[in-house]
Amino acid sequence: MATWMLDPGVVHLNHGSFGACPTDVLDVQAQFRIEMERNPVAFMLHDYQPALEQSREALAEFLGADAAGLVFVPNATYGVNSVLRSLETQLSPGAEIVVTNQTYNACRNAAIVSASRFGGSVIDVDIPFPIESPSVIVDRIRSAVTERTALVMLDHVTSPTGLVWPVAELVAELEPDIPVLIDGAHAPGMIELDLSSIGASFYTANCHKWICSPKGAAFLHVAERHRPHMHAAAISHGHNDGWPASSSRFHAQFDWTGTDDPTARLAVPAALEVMAAHRPGGWEEIRRSNHELALAGRDIVADALQLAAPAPDAMIGSIAALPLPVPEDAGDSIFDPLMERLHHEWKIEVPVFAWPTAPERVIRISAQQYNEIDDYHRLAEALRAELG
Ligand SMILES: Cc1ncc(COP(=O)(O)O)c(C=O)c1O
C-alpha cells in the first residue's frame, strides 16, 4: 500500500494542483540523490543517461507511446513553451493559435507571447460551463478553425472546470492539416491514456500530478513528422550534437537542458510501480475508485450548495468543479478569499478560482487514494457555514 506524508490535520482536496508523492517513491528519489552526490561527475556523465532511458521506456509503455517520440520536461508549462518556441520560427504573420476560455492561464500566456513574436494572434473559443455534452466542445472548436489556423491547443482535462475533453475526436478532425497540441497536464494516471491512438502532433503532461511522481517530472510526446525541427524551451548542448549520449537528435534537445536535479524524472518508474501495487486491480482500479469518489464528493458538495451537477458524469475524471454563488462584496483576485478562509479557518485545501472572470468563481475538488468520503462532508459543512 502506498502511504503519503500529508499532514493529517488538513483535509487535502487539491491533488490536482501539485499532486502528492508516496513515501516509497520519495525514498527511491532520495537513493538516486545519494548516488548523484557520491560522485556528481560520474552520475551525470555515466549513470544519468541509462537511467533516463529506463524511465523513458517505462513511461512510454504506460502511455501507449513510442519511446522515440517521448522526452522528459520539468512540467507541462515547459512542454507547451517548447512546442510554441519550436513552431513559431515557421509561422508567418497573420497565423492563428486557437485556445479556449478553459485553457490553463500559464499556457494561454505562452501562446499570446508566442503569437506576438511571429506577428500572429490567439483566438479564444468560448466553451460553456455548466455543459451538457462533449459535442458542444467539438462544434465550437470546429467553427473557430479557419485557413489561418496554425495550431489548436486543447486541454485534455481542463483546470478550472475539471472536464475531460473529447480530444481524440478533435484530433481526428483536425490532424494532419492542422497540428494539435494537447495539454494533458492532469490526464496520465487519471484517465486511461493511449497516445498512439489519439495521434496528436504534440502531447505534453505531468507525471507529478496523477502518476504521483516527485515534482519536476513531465513529458512531451511529438509525432515523427515534427521531431526534426523540435527544440526545448532552453537551448543546450543538443543543438550542435554536443550531448552524444542521447539516441537521437530529437532526444538530445531535451535529455540535457542544463544542470538540474534529474531525480524526479528518474523516479517515474518507481511511481508507476508503487501506485500500481497500491490496489489489487492496479492502475485501472485506482482510476475507477478515484473517479467514483470524485463523483460522490461532487454530489455531496452540490447538495450543500443546492446545485445540479454541471456536467455529465462521463466528462469527469478525478477532479470536479462546481460554480459558486457570487458574493456581494466580491473582489477581482484570481484566488478567491474563500479559498484562504477554507485554508486558515477550516484546514481544508481546495482551490476556488475566479472563472470565467472575477467575480464569478468555481470550486474544484480532487479525489486521490488518500481521500475518503468524510473529506467531502467536511467541505460541505464548511461551505454551508461560509456561504450561509
Ligand atoms: C491544464 C493544465 N495545464 C498546465 C498546468 C501546469 O502544470 P505545471 O505547473 O506542472 O506546468 C496545469 C496545472 O495545474 C493544468 O491544470
mmCIF file of N, CA and C in Angstrom, residues 239-288:
data_model
loop_
_atom_site.group_PDB
_atom_site.id
_atom_site.type_symbol
_atom_site.label_atom_id
_atom_site.label_comp_id
_atom_site.label_asym_id
_atom_site.label_seq_id
_atom_site.Cartn_x
_atom_site.Cartn_y
_atom_site.Cartn_z
ATOM 1 N N HIS A 239 21.834 21.112 -29.389
ATOM 2 C CA HIS A 239 21.675 21.917 -30.599
ATOM 3 C C HIS A 239 22.760 21.622 -31.641
ATOM 4 N N ASN A 240 23.989 21.372 -31.184
ATOM 5 C CA ASN A 240 25.045 21.024 -32.157
ATOM 6 C C ASN A 240 25.614 19.637 -31.881
ATOM 7 N N ASP A 241 24.740 18.734 -31.480
ATOM 8 C CA ASP A 241 25.139 17.349 -31.197
ATOM 9 C C ASP A 241 26.146 17.246 -30.067
ATOM 10 N N GLY A 242 26.114 18.233 -29.174
ATOM 11 C CA GLY A 242 27.058 18.225 -28.060
ATOM 12 C C GLY A 242 26.593 17.369 -26.885
ATOM 13 N N TRP A 243 25.494 16.630 -27.055
ATOM 14 C CA TRP A 243 25.067 15.699 -25.998
ATOM 15 C C TRP A 243 24.962 14.317 -26.641
ATOM 16 N N PRO A 244 26.134 13.710 -26.871
ATOM 17 C CA PRO A 244 26.168 12.485 -27.684
ATOM 18 C C PRO A 244 25.536 11.273 -27.016
ATOM 19 N N ALA A 245 25.234 11.375 -25.716
ATOM 20 C CA ALA A 245 24.687 10.204 -25.018
ATOM 21 C C ALA A 245 23.289 9.840 -25.523
ATOM 22 N N SER A 246 22.564 10.801 -26.067
ATOM 23 C CA SER A 246 21.179 10.539 -26.485
ATOM 24 C C SER A 246 21.124 9.676 -27.735
ATOM 25 N N SER A 247 19.988 8.985 -27.893
ATOM 26 C CA SER A 247 19.886 8.068 -29.027
ATOM 27 C C SER A 247 19.412 8.759 -30.302
ATOM 28 N N SER A 248 18.986 10.017 -30.234
ATOM 29 C CA SER A 248 18.578 10.718 -31.455
ATOM 30 C C SER A 248 18.778 12.223 -31.245
ATOM 31 N N ARG A 249 18.754 12.947 -32.359
ATOM 32 C CA ARG A 249 18.885 14.402 -32.267
ATOM 33 C C ARG A 249 17.716 14.984 -31.467
ATOM 34 N N PHE A 250 16.510 14.443 -31.722
ATOM 35 C CA PHE A 250 15.328 14.927 -31.005
ATOM 36 C C PHE A 250 15.484 14.715 -29.495
ATOM 37 N N HIS A 251 15.867 13.512 -29.088
ATOM 38 C CA HIS A 251 16.054 13.272 -27.652
ATOM 39 C C HIS A 251 17.104 14.211 -27.068
ATOM 40 N N ALA A 252 18.171 14.434 -27.835
ATOM 41 C CA ALA A 252 19.289 15.247 -27.309
ATOM 42 C C ALA A 252 18.851 16.675 -26.978
ATOM 43 N N GLN A 253 17.800 17.164 -27.665
ATOM 44 C CA GLN A 253 17.334 18.534 -27.378
ATOM 45 C C GLN A 253 16.798 18.660 -25.957
ATOM 46 N N PHE A 254 16.279 17.535 -25.438
ATOM 47 C CA PHE A 254 15.570 17.581 -24.148
ATOM 48 C C PHE A 254 16.269 16.807 -23.036
ATOM 49 N N ASP A 255 17.133 15.841 -23.410
ATOM 50 C CA ASP A 255 17.723 14.985 -22.368
ATOM 51 C C ASP A 255 18.639 15.786 -21.457
ATOM 52 N N TRP A 256 19.235 16.832 -22.020
ATOM 53 C CA TRP A 256 20.090 17.706 -21.211
ATOM 54 C C TRP A 256 19.742 19.150 -21.558
ATOM 55 N N THR A 257 19.178 19.882 -20.602
ATOM 56 C CA THR A 257 18.850 21.302 -20.871
ATOM 57 C C THR A 257 19.567 22.178 -19.846
ATOM 58 N N GLY A 258 20.722 21.707 -19.393
ATOM 59 C CA GLY A 258 21.477 22.414 -18.349
ATOM 60 C C GLY A 258 21.399 21.594 -17.063
ATOM 61 N N THR A 259 22.327 21.874 -16.167
ATOM 62 C CA THR A 259 22.372 21.097 -14.924
ATOM 63 C C THR A 259 21.119 21.349 -14.086
ATOM 64 N N ASP A 260 20.514 20.261 -13.661
ATOM 65 C CA ASP A 260 19.397 20.363 -12.716
ATOM 66 C C ASP A 260 19.397 19.087 -11.883
ATOM 67 N N ASP A 261 18.397 18.935 -11.045
ATOM 68 C CA ASP A 261 18.274 17.699 -10.275
ATOM 69 C C ASP A 261 17.374 16.754 -11.077
ATOM 70 N N PRO A 262 17.943 15.728 -11.703
ATOM 71 C CA PRO A 262 17.134 14.878 -12.593
ATOM 72 C C PRO A 262 16.391 13.766 -11.865
ATOM 73 N N THR A 263 16.468 13.743 -10.524
ATOM 74 C CA THR A 263 15.974 12.556 -9.813
ATOM 75 C C THR A 263 14.457 12.388 -9.900
ATOM 76 N N ALA A 264 13.718 13.482 -10.095
ATOM 77 C CA ALA A 264 12.257 13.326 -10.210
ATOM 78 C C ALA A 264 11.939 12.479 -11.436
ATOM 79 N N ARG A 265 12.536 12.801 -12.584
ATOM 80 C CA ARG A 265 12.200 12.021 -13.791
ATOM 81 C C ARG A 265 12.728 10.589 -13.692
ATOM 82 N N LEU A 266 13.840 10.399 -12.969
ATOM 83 C CA LEU A 266 14.374 9.041 -12.841
ATOM 84 C C LEU A 266 13.493 8.183 -11.924
ATOM 85 N N ALA A 267 12.708 8.842 -11.070
ATOM 86 C CA ALA A 267 11.845 8.091 -10.139
ATOM 87 C C ALA A 267 10.456 7.812 -10.723
ATOM 88 N N VAL A 268 10.233 8.158 -11.989
ATOM 89 C CA VAL A 268 8.910 7.900 -12.591
ATOM 90 C C VAL A 268 8.570 6.401 -12.614
ATOM 91 N N PRO A 269 9.518 5.506 -12.987
ATOM 92 C CA PRO A 269 9.152 4.074 -12.945
ATOM 93 C C PRO A 269 8.735 3.634 -11.545
ATOM 94 N N ALA A 270 9.380 4.175 -10.513
ATOM 95 C CA ALA A 270 9.001 3.813 -9.131
ATOM 96 C C ALA A 270 7.578 4.265 -8.850
ATOM 97 N N ALA A 271 7.208 5.469 -9.310
ATOM 98 C CA ALA A 271 5.840 5.957 -9.085
ATOM 99 C C ALA A 271 4.831 5.048 -9.798
ATOM 100 N N LEU A 272 5.162 4.664 -11.038
ATOM 101 C CA LEU A 272 4.246 3.781 -11.784
ATOM 102 C C LEU A 272 4.055 2.462 -11.042
ATOM 103 N N GLU A 273 5.142 1.934 -10.488
ATOM 104 C CA GLU A 273 5.063 0.631 -9.791
ATOM 105 C C GLU A 273 4.376 0.751 -8.437
ATOM 106 N N VAL A 274 4.758 1.756 -7.654
ATOM 107 C CA VAL A 274 4.192 1.892 -6.298
ATOM 108 C C VAL A 274 2.686 2.102 -6.380
ATOM 109 N N MET A 275 2.253 2.940 -7.305
ATOM 110 C CA MET A 275 0.809 3.182 -7.426
ATOM 111 C C MET A 275 0.097 1.934 -7.960
ATOM 112 N N ALA A 276 0.699 1.250 -8.910
ATOM 113 C CA ALA A 276 0.062 0.040 -9.466
ATOM 114 C C ALA A 276 -0.127 -1.009 -8.374
ATOM 115 N N ALA A 277 0.824 -1.056 -7.421
ATOM 116 C CA ALA A 277 0.749 -2.066 -6.356
ATOM 117 C C ALA A 277 -0.185 -1.651 -5.222
ATOM 118 N N HIS A 278 -0.669 -0.431 -5.276
ATOM 119 C CA HIS A 278 -1.496 0.088 -4.180
ATOM 120 C C HIS A 278 -2.857 -0.606 -4.111
ATOM 121 N N ARG A 279 -3.359 -1.037 -5.246
ATOM 122 C CA ARG A 279 -4.672 -1.692 -5.317
ATOM 123 C C ARG A 279 -4.519 -3.019 -6.057
ATOM 124 N N PRO A 280 -5.291 -4.047 -5.666
ATOM 125 C CA PRO A 280 -5.174 -5.324 -6.380
ATOM 126 C C PRO A 280 -5.432 -5.164 -7.883
ATOM 127 N N GLY A 281 -6.318 -4.259 -8.233
ATOM 128 C CA GLY A 281 -6.645 -4.057 -9.652
ATOM 129 C C GLY A 281 -5.736 -3.056 -10.342
ATOM 130 N N GLY A 282 -4.627 -2.678 -9.678
ATOM 131 C CA GLY A 282 -3.626 -1.811 -10.301
ATOM 132 C C GLY A 282 -4.178 -0.455 -10.730
ATOM 133 N N TRP A 283 -3.598 0.081 -11.798
ATOM 134 C CA TRP A 283 -3.950 1.431 -12.252
ATOM 135 C C TRP A 283 -5.423 1.558 -12.617
ATOM 136 N N GLU A 284 -5.967 0.492 -13.204
ATOM 137 C CA GLU A 284 -7.369 0.580 -13.622
ATOM 138 C C GLU A 284 -8.255 0.823 -12.391
ATOM 139 N N GLU A 285 -7.954 0.092 -11.317
ATOM 140 C CA GLU A 285 -8.773 0.249 -10.103
ATOM 141 C C GLU A 285 -8.546 1.624 -9.462
ATOM 142 N N ILE A 286 -7.314 2.108 -9.541
ATOM 143 C CA ILE A 286 -7.046 3.447 -8.986
ATOM 144 C C ILE A 286 -7.857 4.505 -9.735
ATOM 145 N N ARG A 287 -7.808 4.427 -11.058
ATOM 146 C CA ARG A 287 -8.561 5.417 -11.849
ATOM 147 C C ARG A 287 -10.057 5.326 -11.545
ATOM 148 N N ARG A 288 -10.569 4.072 -11.480
ATOM 149 C CA ARG A 288 -12.014 3.897 -11.261
ATOM 150 C C ARG A 288 -12.414 4.391 -9.867
#
